[in-house]
mmCIF file of C-alpha atoms in Angstrom:
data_model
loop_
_atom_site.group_PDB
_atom_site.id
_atom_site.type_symbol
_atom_site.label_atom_id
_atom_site.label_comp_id
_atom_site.label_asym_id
_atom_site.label_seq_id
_atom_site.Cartn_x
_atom_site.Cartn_y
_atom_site.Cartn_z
ATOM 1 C CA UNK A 1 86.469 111.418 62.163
ATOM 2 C CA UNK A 2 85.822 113.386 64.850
ATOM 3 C CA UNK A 3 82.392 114.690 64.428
ATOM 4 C CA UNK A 4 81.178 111.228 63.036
ATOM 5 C CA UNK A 5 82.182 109.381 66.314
ATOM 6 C CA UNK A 6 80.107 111.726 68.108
ATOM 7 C CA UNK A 7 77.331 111.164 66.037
ATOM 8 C CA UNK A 8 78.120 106.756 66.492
ATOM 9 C CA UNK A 9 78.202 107.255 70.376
ATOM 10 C CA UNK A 10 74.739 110.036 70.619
ATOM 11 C CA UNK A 11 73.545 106.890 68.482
ATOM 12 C CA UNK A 12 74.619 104.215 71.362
ATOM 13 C CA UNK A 13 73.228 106.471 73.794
ATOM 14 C CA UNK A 14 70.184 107.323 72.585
ATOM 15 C CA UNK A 15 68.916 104.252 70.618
ATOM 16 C CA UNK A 16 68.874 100.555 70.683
ATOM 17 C CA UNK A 17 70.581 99.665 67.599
ATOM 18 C CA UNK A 18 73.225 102.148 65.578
ATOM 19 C CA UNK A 19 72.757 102.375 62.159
ATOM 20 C CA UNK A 20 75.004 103.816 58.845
ATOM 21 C CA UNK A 21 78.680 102.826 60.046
ATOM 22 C CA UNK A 22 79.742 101.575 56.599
ATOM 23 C CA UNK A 23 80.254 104.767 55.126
ATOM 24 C CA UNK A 24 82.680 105.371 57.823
ATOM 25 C CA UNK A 25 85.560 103.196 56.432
ATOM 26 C CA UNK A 26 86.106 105.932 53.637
ATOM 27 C CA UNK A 27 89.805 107.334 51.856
ATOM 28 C CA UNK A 28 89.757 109.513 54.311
ATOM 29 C CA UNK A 29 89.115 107.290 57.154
ATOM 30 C CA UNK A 30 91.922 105.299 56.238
ATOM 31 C CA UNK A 31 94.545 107.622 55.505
ATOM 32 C CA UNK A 32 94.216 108.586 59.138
ATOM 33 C CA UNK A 33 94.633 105.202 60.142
ATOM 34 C CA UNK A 34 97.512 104.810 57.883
ATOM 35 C CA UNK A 35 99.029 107.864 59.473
ATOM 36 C CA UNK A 36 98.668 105.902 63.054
ATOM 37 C CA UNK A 37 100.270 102.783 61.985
ATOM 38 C CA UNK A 38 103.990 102.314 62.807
ATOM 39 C CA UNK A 39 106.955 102.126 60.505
ATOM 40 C CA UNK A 40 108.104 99.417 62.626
ATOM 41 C CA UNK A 41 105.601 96.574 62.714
ATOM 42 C CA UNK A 42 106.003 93.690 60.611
ATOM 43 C CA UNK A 43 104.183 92.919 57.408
ATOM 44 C CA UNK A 44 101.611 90.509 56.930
ATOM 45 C CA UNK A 45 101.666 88.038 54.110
ATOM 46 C CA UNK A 46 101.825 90.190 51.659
ATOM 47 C CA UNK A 47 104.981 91.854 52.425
ATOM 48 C CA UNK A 48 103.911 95.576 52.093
ATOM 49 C CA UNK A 49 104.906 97.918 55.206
ATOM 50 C CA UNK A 50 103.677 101.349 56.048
ATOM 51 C CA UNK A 51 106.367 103.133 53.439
ATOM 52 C CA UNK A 52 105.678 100.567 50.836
ATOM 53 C CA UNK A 53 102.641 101.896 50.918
ATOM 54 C CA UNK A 54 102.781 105.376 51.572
ATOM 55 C CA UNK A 55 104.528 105.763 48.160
ATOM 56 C CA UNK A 56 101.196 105.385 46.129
ATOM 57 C CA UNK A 57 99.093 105.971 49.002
ATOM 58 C CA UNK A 58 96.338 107.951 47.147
ATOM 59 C CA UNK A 59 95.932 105.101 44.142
ATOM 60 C CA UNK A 60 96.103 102.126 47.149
ATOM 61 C CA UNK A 61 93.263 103.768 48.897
ATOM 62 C CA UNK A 62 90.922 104.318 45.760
ATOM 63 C CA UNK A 63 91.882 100.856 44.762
ATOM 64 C CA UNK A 64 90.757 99.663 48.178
ATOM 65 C CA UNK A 65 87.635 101.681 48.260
ATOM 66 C CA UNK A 66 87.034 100.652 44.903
ATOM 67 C CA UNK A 67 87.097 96.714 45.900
ATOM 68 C CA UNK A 68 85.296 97.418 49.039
ATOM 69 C CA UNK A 69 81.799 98.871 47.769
ATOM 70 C CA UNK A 70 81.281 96.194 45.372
ATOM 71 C CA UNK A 71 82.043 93.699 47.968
ATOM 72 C CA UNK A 72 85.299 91.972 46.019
ATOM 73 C CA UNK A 73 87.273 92.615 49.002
ATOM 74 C CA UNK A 74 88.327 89.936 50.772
ATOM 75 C CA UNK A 75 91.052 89.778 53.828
ATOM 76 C CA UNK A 76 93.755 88.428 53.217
ATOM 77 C CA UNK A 77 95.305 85.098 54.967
ATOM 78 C CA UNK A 78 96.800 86.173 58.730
ATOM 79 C CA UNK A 79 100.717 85.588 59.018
ATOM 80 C CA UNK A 80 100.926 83.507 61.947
ATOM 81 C CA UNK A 81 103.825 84.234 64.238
ATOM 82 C CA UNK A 82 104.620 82.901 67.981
ATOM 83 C CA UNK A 83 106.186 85.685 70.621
ATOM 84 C CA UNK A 84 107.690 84.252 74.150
ATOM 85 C CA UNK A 85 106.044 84.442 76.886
ATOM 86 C CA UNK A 86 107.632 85.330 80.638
ATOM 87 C CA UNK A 87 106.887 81.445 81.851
ATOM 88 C CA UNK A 88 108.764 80.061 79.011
ATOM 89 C CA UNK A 89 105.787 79.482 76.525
ATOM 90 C CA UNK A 90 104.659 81.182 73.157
ATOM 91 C CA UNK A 91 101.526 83.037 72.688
ATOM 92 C CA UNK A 92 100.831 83.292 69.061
ATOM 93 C CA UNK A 93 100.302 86.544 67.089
ATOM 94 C CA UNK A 94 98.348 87.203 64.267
ATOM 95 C CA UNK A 95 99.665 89.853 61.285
ATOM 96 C CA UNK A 96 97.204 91.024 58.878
ATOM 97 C CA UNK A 97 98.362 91.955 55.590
ATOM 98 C CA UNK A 98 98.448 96.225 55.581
ATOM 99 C CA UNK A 99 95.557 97.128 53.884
ATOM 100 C CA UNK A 100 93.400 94.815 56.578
ATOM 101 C CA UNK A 101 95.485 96.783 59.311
ATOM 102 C CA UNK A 102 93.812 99.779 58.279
ATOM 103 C CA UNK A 103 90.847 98.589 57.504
ATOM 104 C CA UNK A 104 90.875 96.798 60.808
ATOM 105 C CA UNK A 105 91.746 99.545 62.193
ATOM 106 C CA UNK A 106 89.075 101.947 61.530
ATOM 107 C CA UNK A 107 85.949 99.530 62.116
ATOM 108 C CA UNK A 108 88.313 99.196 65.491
ATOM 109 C CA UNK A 109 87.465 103.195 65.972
ATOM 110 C CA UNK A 110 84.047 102.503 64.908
ATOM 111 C CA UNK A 111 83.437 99.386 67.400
ATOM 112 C CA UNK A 112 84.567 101.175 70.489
ATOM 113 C CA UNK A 113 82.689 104.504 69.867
ATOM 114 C CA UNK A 114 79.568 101.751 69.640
ATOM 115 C CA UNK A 115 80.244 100.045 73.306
ATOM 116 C CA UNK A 116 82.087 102.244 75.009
ATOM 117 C CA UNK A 117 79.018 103.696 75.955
ATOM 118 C CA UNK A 118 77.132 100.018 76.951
ATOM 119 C CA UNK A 119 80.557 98.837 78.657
ATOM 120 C CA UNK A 120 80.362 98.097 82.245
ATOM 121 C CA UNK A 121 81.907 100.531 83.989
ATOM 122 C CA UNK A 122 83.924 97.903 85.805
ATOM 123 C CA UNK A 123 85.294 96.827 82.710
ATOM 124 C CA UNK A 124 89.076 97.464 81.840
ATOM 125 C CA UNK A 125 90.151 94.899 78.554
ATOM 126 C CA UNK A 126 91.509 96.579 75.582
ATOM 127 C CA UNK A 127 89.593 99.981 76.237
ATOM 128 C CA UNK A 128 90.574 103.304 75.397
ATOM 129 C CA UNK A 129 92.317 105.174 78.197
ATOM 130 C CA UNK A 130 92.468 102.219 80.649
ATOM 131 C CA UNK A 131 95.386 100.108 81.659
ATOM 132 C CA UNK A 132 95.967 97.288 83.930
ATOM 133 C CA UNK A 133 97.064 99.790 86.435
ATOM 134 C CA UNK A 134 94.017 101.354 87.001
ATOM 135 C CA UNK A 135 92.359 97.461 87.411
ATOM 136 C CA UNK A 136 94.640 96.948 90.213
ATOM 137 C CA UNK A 137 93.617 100.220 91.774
ATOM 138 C CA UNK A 138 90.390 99.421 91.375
ATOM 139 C CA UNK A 139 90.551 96.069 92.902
ATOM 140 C CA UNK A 140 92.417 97.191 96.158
ATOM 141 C CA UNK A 141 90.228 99.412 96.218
ATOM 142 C CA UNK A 142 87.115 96.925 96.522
ATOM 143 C CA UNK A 143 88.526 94.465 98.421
ATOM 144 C CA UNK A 144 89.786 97.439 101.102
ATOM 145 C CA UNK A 145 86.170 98.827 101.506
ATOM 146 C CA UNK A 146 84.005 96.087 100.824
ATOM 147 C CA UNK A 147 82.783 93.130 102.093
ATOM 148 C CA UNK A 148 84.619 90.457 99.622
ATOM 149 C CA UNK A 149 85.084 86.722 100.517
ATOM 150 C CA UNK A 150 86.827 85.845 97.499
ATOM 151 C CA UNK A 151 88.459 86.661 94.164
ATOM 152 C CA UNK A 152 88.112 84.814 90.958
ATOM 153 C CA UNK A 153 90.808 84.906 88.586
ATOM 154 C CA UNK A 154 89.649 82.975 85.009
ATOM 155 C CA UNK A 155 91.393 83.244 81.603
ATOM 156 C CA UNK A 156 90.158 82.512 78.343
ATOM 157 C CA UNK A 157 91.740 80.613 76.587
ATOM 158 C CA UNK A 158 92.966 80.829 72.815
ATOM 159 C CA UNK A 159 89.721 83.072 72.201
ATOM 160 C CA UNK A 160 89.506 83.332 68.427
ATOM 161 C CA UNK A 161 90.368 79.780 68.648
ATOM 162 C CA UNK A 162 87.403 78.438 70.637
ATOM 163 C CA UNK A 163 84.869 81.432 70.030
ATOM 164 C CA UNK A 164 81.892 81.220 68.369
ATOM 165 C CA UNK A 165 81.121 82.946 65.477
ATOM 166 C CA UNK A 166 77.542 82.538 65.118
ATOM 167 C CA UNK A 167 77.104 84.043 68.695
ATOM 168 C CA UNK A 168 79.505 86.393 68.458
ATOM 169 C CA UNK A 169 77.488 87.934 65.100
ATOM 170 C CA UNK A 170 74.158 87.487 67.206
ATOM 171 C CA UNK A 171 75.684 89.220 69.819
ATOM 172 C CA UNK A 172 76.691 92.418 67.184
ATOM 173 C CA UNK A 173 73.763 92.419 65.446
ATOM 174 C CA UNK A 174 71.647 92.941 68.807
ATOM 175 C CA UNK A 175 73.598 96.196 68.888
ATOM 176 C CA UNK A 176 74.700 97.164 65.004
ATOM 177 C CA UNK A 177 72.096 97.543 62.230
ATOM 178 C CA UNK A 178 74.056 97.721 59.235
ATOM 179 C CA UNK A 179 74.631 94.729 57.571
ATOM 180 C CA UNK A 180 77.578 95.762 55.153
ATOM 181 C CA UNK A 181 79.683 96.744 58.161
ATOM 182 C CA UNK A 182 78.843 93.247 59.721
ATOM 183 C CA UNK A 183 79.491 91.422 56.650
ATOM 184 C CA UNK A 184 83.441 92.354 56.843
ATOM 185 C CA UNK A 185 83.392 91.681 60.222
ATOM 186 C CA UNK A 186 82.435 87.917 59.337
ATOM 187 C CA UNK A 187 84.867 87.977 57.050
ATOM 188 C CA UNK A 188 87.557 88.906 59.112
ATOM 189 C CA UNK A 189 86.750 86.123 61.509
ATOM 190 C CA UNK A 190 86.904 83.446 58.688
ATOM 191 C CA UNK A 191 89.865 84.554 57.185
ATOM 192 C CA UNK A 192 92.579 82.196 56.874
ATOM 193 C CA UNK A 193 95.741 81.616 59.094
ATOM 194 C CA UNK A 194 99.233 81.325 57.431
ATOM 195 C CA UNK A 195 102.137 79.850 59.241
ATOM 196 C CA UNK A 196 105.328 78.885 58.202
ATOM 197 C CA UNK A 197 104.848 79.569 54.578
ATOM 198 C CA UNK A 198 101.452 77.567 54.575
ATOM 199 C CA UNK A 199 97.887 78.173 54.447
ATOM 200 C CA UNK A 200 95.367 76.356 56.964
ATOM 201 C CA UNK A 201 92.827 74.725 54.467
ATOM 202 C CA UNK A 202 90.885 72.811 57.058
ATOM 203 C CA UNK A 203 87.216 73.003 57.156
ATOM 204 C CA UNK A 204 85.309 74.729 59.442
ATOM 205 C CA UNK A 205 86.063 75.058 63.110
ATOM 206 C CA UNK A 206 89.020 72.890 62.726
ATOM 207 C CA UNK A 207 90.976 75.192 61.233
ATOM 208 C CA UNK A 208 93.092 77.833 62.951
ATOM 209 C CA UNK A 209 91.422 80.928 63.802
ATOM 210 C CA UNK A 210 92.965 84.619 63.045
ATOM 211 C CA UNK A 211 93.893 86.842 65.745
ATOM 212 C CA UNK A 212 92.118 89.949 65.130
ATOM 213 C CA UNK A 213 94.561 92.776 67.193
ATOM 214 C CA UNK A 214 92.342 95.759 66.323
ATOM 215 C CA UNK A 215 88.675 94.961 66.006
ATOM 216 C CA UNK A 216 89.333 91.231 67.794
ATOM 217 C CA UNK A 217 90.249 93.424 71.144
ATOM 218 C CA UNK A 218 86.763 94.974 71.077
ATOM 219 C CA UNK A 219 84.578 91.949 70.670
ATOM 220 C CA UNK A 220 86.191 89.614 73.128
ATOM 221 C CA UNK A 221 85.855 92.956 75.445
ATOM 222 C CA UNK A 222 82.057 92.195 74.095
ATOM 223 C CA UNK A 223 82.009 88.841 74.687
ATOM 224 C CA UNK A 224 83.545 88.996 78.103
ATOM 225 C CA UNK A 225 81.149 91.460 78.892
ATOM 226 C CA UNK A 226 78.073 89.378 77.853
ATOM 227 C CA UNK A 227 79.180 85.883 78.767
ATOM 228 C CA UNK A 228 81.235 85.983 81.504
#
């Protein structure tokens, strides 16, 4: 996908909205996403793992691609699970089922190729080559050679909890003109939450909200961006 992310981020460069990303989520696409995924993670709600599907990896591809051009393909429900936290707490985790990792995964690719190039430059969440490391650095840096007369610290929140979907699409569409590709982003955000064995039927914003871990680290890096 080399040459094609070239072509997404000359697009980001050069013009004000990027156009033709759908295309991008292809068999081929996804087999090198499936190749990055690790033997080791969990499964979703669907119980398939990376070997599982590796077996029949060619027909579960053209199956997917097959479902996905017609639009009949639909995320599953995210396996809710809760991880501890060093102050005693949980933070809940959100597992997709595998077939929405990789999809997730390469509109993730496709996302970042699209705002890394509009990111501030003083930005560090859940980008590409930057750690936490490199924000402290950066902050020693400005408080040892600037004139600074305070720091704020602020945390959001439960994000995909609280976030608003109707901005957060306003906010992609100002920069993405392809509505196919937005369309499964939507559908990502409104896909249902399992825990413990049970699906969250609640309407609207009173149900539980899926953790997106690929593509849900590039838009609250968007939204943080924007808002904040």
């Amino acid at each position: 996908m080399e040459q094609e992310s070239k072509g997404i981020r000359w697009q980001s460069e050069n013009r004000r909205k990027v156009q033709n990303l759908m295309h991008l989520v292809n068999e081929e696409t996804l087999r090198e996403e499936h190749q990055k995924q690790s033997s080791w993670k969990a499964a979703g709600v669907d119980g398939v793992t990376k070997e599982k599907c590796g077996e029949q990896l060619d027909e579960n591809l053209s199956d997917l691609i097959g479902r996905m051009k017609p639009f009949s393909y639909k995320p599953q429900a995210v396996r809710r699970a809760y991880i501890p936290k060093d102050n005693g707490s949980t933070r809940p985790l959100g597992i997709p089922s595998y077939e929405d990792k990789l999809v997730q995964g390469v509109m993730a690719d496709i996302l970042n190729e699209v705002y890394e190039p509009r990111f501030l430059d003083s930005s560090y969440g859940f980008r590409p080559g930057r750690n936490a490391h490199q924000v402290v650095r950066y902050i020693d840096q400005t408080i040892m050679t600037r004139k600074v007369n305070y720091v704020l610290e602020a945390d959001i929140k439960g994000f995909f909890d609280n976030v608003d979907h109707d901005w957060l699409m306003t906010f992609l569409g100002n920069d993405i003109e392809d509505k196919n590709f937005l369309r499964y982003i939507k559908r990502f955000l409104i896909a249902r939450v399992m825990e413990d064995g049970q699906a969250d039927k609640r309407p609207g914003h009173a149900a539980r909200r899926p953790d997106l871990a690929d593509i849900g680290q590039c838009l609250s890096s968007l939204c943080l961006g924007l808002v904040v």
